[in-house]
Tab-separated table of C-alpha atoms and ligand atoms in Angstrom:
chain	number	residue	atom	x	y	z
A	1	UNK	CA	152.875	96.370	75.954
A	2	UNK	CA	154.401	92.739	76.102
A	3	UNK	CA	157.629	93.133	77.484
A	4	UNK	CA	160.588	91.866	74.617
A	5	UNK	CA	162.151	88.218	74.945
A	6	UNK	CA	165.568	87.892	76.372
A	7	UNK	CA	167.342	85.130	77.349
A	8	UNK	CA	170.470	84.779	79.708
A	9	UNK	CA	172.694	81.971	79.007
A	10	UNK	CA	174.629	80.786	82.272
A	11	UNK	CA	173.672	81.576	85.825
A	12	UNK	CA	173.822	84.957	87.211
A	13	UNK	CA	173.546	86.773	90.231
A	14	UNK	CA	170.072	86.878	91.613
A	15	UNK	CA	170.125	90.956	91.767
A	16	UNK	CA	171.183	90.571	87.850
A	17	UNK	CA	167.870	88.980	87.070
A	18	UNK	CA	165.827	91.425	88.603
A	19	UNK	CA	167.100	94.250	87.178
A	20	UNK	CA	166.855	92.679	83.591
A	21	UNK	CA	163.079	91.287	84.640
A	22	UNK	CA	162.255	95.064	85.418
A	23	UNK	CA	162.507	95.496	81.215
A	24	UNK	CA	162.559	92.029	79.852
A	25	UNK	CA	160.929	89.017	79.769
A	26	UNK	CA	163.720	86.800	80.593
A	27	UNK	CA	164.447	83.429	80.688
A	28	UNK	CA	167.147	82.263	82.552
A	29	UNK	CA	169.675	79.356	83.392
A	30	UNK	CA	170.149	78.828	86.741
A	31	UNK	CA	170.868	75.641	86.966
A	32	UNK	CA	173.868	77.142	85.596
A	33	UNK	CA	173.496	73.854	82.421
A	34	UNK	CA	176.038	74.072	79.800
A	35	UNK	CA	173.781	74.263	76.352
A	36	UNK	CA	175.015	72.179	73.632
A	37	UNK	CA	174.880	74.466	69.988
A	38	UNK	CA	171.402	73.399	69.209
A	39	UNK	CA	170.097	73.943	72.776
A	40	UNK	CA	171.066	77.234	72.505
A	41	UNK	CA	169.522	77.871	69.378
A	42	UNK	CA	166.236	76.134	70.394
A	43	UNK	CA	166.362	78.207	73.794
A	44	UNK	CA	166.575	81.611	71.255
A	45	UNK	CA	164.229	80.862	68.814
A	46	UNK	CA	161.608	83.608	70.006
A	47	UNK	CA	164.446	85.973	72.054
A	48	UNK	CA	165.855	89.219	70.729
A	49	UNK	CA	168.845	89.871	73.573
A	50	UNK	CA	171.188	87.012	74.718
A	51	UNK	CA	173.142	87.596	78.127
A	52	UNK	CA	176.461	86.100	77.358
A	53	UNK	CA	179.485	84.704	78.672
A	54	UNK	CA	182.249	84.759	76.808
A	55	UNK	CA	181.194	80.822	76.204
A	56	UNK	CA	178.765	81.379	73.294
A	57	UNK	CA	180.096	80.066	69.733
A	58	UNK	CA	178.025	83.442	67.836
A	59	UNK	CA	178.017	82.471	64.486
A	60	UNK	CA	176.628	82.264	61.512
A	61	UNK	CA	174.830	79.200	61.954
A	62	UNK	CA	173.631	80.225	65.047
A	63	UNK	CA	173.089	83.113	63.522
A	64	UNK	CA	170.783	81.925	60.360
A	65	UNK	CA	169.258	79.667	62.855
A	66	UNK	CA	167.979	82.509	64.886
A	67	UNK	CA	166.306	85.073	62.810
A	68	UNK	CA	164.123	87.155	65.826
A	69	UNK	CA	167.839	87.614	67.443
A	70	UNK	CA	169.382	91.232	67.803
A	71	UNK	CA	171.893	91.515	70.641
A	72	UNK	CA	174.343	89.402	72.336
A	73	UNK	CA	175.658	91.000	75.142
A	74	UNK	CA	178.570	89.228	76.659
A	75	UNK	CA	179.613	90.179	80.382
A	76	UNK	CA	183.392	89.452	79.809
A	77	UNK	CA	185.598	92.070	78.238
A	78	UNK	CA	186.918	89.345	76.179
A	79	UNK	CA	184.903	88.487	73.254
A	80	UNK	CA	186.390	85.703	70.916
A	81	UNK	CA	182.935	83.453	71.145
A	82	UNK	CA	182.135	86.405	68.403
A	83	UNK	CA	182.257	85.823	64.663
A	84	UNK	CA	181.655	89.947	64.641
A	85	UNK	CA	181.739	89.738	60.945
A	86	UNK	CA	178.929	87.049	60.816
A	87	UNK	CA	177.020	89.027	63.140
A	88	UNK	CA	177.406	92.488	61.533
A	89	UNK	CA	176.065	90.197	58.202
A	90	UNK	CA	173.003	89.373	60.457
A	91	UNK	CA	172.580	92.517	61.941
A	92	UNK	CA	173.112	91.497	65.070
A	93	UNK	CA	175.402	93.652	66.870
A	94	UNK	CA	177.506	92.130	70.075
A	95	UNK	CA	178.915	93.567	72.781
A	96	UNK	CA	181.232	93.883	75.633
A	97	UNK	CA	182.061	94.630	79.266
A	98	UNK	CA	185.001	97.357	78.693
A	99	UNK	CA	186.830	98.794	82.007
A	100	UNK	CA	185.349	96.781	84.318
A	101	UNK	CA	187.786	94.475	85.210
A	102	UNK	CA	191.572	96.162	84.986
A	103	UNK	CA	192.297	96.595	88.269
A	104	UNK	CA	190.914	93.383	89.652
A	105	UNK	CA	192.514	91.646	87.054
A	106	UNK	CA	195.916	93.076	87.615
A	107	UNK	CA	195.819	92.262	91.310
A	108	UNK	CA	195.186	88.766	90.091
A	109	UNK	CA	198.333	88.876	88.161
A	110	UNK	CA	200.569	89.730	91.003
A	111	UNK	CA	198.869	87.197	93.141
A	112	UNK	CA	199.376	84.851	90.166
A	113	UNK	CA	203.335	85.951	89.538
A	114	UNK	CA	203.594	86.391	93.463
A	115	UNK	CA	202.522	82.375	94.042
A	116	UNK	CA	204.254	81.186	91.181
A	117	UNK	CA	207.623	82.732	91.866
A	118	UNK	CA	207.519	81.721	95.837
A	119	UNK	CA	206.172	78.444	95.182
A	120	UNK	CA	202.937	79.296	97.156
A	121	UNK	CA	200.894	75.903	96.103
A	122	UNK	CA	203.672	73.585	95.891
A	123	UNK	CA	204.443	74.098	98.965
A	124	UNK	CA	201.250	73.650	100.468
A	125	UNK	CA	200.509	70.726	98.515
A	126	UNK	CA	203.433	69.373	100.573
A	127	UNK	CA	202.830	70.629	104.284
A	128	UNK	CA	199.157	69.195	103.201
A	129	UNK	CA	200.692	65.915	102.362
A	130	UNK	CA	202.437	65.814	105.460
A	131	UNK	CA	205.582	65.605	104.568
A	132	UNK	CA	206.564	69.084	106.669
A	133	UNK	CA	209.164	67.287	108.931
A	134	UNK	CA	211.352	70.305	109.514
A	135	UNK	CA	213.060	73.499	108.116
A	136	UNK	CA	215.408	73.389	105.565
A	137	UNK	CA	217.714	75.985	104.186
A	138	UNK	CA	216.909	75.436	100.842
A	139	UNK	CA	212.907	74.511	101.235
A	140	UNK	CA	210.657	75.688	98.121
A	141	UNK	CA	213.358	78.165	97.495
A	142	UNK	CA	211.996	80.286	94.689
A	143	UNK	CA	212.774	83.904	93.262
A	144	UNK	CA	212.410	87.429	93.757
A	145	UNK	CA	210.219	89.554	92.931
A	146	UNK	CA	211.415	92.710	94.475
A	147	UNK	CA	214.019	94.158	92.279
A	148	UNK	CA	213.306	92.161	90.002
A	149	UNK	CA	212.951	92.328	85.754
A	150	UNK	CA	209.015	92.013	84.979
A	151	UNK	CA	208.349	91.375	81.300
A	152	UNK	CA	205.093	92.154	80.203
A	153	UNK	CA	203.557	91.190	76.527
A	154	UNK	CA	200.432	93.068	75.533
A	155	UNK	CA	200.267	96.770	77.294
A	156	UNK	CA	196.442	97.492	77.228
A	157	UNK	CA	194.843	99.030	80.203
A	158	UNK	CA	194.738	96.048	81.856
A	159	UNK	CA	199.188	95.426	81.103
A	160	UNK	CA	199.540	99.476	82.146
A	161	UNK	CA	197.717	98.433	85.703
A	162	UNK	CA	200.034	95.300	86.148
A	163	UNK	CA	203.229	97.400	85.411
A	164	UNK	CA	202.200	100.370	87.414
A	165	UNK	CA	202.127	97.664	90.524
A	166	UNK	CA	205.516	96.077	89.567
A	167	UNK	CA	207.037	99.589	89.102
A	168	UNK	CA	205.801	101.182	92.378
A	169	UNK	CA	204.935	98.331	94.310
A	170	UNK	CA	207.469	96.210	93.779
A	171	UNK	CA	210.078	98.408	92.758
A	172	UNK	CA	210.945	96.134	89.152
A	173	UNK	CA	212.198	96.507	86.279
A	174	UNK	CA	209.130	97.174	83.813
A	175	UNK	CA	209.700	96.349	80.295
A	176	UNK	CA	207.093	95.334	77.618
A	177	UNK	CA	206.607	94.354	74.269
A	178	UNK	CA	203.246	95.082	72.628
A	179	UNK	CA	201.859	95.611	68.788
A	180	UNK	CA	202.568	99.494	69.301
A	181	UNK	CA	204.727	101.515	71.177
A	182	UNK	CA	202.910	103.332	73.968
A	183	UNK	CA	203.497	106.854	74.163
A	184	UNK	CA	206.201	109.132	76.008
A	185	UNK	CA	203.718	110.121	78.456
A	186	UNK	CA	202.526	106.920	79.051
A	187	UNK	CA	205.555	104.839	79.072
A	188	UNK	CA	206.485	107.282	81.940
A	189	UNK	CA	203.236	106.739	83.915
A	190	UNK	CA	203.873	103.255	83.940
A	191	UNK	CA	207.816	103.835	84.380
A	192	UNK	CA	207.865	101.134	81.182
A	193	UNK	CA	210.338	100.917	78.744
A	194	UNK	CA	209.548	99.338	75.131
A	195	UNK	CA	211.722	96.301	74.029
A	196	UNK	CA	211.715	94.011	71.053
A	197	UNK	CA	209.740	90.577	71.803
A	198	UNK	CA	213.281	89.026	71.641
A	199	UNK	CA	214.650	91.283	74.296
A	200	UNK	CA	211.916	90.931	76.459
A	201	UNK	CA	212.614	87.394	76.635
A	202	UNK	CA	215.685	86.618	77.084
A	203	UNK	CA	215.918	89.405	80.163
A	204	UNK	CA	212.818	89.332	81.606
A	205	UNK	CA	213.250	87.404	85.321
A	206	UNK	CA	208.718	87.153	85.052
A	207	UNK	CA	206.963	87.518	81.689
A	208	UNK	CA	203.317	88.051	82.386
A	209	UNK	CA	200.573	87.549	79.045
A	210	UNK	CA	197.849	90.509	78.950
A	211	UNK	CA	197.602	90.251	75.084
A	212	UNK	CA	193.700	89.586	74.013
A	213	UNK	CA	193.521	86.160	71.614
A	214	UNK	CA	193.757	86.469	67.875
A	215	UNK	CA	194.695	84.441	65.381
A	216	UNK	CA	198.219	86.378	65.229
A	217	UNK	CA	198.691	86.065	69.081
A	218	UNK	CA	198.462	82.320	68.257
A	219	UNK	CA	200.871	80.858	70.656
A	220	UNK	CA	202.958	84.180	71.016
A	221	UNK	CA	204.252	82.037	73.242
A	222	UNK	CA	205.861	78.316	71.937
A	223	UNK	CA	208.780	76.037	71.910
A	224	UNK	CA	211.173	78.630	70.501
A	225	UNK	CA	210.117	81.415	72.892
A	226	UNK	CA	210.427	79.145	75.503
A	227	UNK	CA	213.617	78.456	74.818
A	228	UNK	CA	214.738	82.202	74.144
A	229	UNK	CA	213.896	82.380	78.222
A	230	UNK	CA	215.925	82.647	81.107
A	231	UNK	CA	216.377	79.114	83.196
A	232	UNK	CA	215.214	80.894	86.155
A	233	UNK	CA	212.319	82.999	84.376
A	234	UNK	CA	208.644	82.508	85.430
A	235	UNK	CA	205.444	82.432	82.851
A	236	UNK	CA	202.126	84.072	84.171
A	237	UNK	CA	199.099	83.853	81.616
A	238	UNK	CA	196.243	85.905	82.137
A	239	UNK	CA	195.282	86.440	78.995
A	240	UNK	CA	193.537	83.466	76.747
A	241	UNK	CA	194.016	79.988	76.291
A	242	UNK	CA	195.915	79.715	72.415
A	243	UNK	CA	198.111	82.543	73.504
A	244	UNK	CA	200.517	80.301	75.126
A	245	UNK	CA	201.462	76.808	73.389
A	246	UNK	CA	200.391	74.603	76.657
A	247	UNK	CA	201.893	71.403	75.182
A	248	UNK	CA	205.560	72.995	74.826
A	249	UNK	CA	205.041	74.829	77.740
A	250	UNK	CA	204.131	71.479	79.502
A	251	UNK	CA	208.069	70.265	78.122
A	252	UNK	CA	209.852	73.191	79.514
A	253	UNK	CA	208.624	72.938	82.815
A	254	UNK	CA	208.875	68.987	82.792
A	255	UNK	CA	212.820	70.089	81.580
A	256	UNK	CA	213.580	72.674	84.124
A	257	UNK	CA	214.457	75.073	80.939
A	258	UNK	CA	212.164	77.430	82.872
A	259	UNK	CA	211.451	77.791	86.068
A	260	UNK	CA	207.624	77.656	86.925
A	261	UNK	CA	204.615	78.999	84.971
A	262	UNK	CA	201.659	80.397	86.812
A	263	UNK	CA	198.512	79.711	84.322
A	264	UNK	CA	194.776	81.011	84.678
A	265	UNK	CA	193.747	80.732	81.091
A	266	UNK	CA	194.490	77.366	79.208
A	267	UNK	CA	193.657	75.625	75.439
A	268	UNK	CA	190.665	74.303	75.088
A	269	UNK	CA	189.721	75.047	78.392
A	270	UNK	CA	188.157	74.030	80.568
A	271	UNK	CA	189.988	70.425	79.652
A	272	UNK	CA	193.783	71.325	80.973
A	273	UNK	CA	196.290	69.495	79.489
A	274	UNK	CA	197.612	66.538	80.767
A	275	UNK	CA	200.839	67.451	81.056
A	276	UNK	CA	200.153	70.505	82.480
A	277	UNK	CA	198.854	68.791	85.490
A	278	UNK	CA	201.692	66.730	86.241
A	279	UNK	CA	204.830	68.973	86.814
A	280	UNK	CA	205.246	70.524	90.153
A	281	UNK	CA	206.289	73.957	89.105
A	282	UNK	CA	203.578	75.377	87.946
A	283	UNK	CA	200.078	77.481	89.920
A	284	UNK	CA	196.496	76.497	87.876
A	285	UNK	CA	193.577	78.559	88.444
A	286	UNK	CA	190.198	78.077	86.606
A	287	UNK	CA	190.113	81.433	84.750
A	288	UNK	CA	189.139	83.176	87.987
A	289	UNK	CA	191.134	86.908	87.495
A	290	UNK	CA	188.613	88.829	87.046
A	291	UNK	CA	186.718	87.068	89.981
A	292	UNK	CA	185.840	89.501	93.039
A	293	UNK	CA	182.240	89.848	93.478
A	294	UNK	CA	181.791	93.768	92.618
A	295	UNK	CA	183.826	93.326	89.758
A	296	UNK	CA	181.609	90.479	88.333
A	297	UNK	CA	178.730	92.490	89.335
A	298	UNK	CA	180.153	95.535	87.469
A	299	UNK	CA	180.711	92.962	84.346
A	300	UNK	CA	176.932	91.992	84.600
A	301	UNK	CA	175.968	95.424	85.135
A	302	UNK	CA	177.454	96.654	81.685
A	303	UNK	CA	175.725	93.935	79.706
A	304	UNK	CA	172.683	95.146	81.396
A	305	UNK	CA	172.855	98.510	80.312
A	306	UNK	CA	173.669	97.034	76.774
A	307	UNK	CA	170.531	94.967	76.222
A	308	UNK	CA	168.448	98.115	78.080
A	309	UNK	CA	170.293	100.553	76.049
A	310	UNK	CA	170.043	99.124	72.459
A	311	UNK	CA	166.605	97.170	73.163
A	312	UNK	CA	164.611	99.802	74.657
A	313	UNK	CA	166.605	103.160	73.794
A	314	UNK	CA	168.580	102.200	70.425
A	315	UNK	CA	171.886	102.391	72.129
A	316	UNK	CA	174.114	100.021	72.977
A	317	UNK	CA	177.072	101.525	75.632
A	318	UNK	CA	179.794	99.514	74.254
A	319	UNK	CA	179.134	98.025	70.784
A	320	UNK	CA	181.837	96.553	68.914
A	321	UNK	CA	180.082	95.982	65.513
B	1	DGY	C1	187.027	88.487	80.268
B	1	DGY	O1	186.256	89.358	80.673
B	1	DGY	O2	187.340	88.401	79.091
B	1	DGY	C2	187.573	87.542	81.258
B	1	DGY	O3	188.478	86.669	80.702
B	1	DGY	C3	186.459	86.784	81.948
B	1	DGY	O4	186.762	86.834	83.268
């Protein structure tokens, strides 16, 4: 029997493609070329699984453009590139990459909040430079994060891992503001303590975004929360570009009115605002947190067992229409 037509959008790791050429037909995109829309559709005009990225506009002209297609499986856990309600009009279900990435992704916080609050690249932009000439009492001073108040917004799994390390490892503070309260037991676990948004902050000495994008978590974070924060506070965002207004942001670092912001998700990425890249006090990474090498591979290895599990057995392992 012919084997059924899948195609996988971005390039993946080599050990990837042989485990999906084991039950598909698969055409892939090593080159690692970034499709315009109609490329895309072109490239799925006789496919019935697409290996996604989290990149892939999935709608509903797509959608009526490709009539054989029955499965998008995207390897991220995030999944905004999905017009779900198009899709579940199409029947075409989508799916994602659930538990795969917490704890990676919460390291990447601290290493985020850690480099952000001690001033980690500005400083070696400046040794690099050369202008190291000799110690100072006050050189890259920065703040603590021992002891210290950690504010977290959005307390999914992967917010519960981050405040678990603050908590224990760090010995901070842990408060949070998310769309529902967590419970007693859980709280507890993650020695957490549920404030208002408001609270959070105006008290909070490093507020750290884990809240997935929607159109309510719109720039949760803009000129008047920015101004609600402490002068000394830090911003970490981990979660998705939109979530944080980067143009106001860009003002209140440029203005001192908050200390630094450590950023690894940005609007309209990958373009970075200007701004963005012009004020010292502030750590860019290229949407790397989930980035260790078994973690990707566990990513890829759940959208596997998506297109193998609701192509060839009827069952997809984590739908989401
Ligand atoms: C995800 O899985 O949503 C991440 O943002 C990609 O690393």
């Amino acid at each position: 029997m012919n084997k059924q037509k899948i195609l996988v959008t971005r390039a993946i790791f080599p050990e990837t493609l042989a485990k999906l050429g084991r039950y598909f037909d698969v055409e892939s995109n090593q080159a690692d070329d970034i499709w315009t829309k109609q490329q895309l559709i072109d490239k799925l005009q006789d496919k019935v699984g697409a290996f996604t990225f989290g990149l892939e506009r999935i709608d509903a002209e797509l959608l009526a453009a490709c009539p054989t297609l029955k499965i998008c499986a995207n390897m991220t856990v995030g999944y905004n590139n999905f017009d779900l309600s198009a899709m579940t009009a199409a029947g075409v279900i989508g799916t994602n990459a659930p538990d795969t990435l917490t704890e990676t992704t919460a390291d990447f916080g601290f290493a985020l909040l850690m480099a952000t609050a001690r001033r980690v690249t500005e400083s070696e932009h400046f040794l690099r430079a050369g202008k190291w000439k000799s110690w100072r009492f006050d050189m890259f001073a920065g703040s603590d994060v021992h002891g210290s108040t950690l504010g977290i917004i959005g307390m999914g799994k992967i917010g519960q891992a981050i405040a678990k390390r603050g908590a224990f490892g760090f010995g901070m503070k842990v408060i949070y503001n998310n769309r529902s309260r967590l419970d007693v037991a859980t709280e507890a676990a993650c020695k957490a303590r549920y404030v208002s948004k408001t609270e959070l902050l105006q008290t909070a000495d490093h507020i750290m975004l884990v809240v997935p994008y929607s159109a309510e978590s719109h720039h949760t974070i803009g000129a008047s929360e920015l101004a609600l924060m402490k002068p000394t506070a830090n911003l970490i965002n981990l979660a998705r570009g939109g979530i944080v207004d980067d143009a106001a942001l860009a003002v209140a670092l440029k203005n001192q009115q908050i200390a630094a912001a450590g950023l690894d998700v940005f609007e309209g990425e990958p373009s970075v605002h200007p701004d963005l890249l012009t004020v010292p006090n502030i750590v860019l990474t290229p949407h790397i947190a989930s980035s260790t090498v078994p973690t990707r591979m566990a990513m890829a290895n759940k959208a596997v067992d998506n297109l193998v599990g609701f192509l060839l057995h009827g069952r997809a392992v984590s739908a989401l229409n």
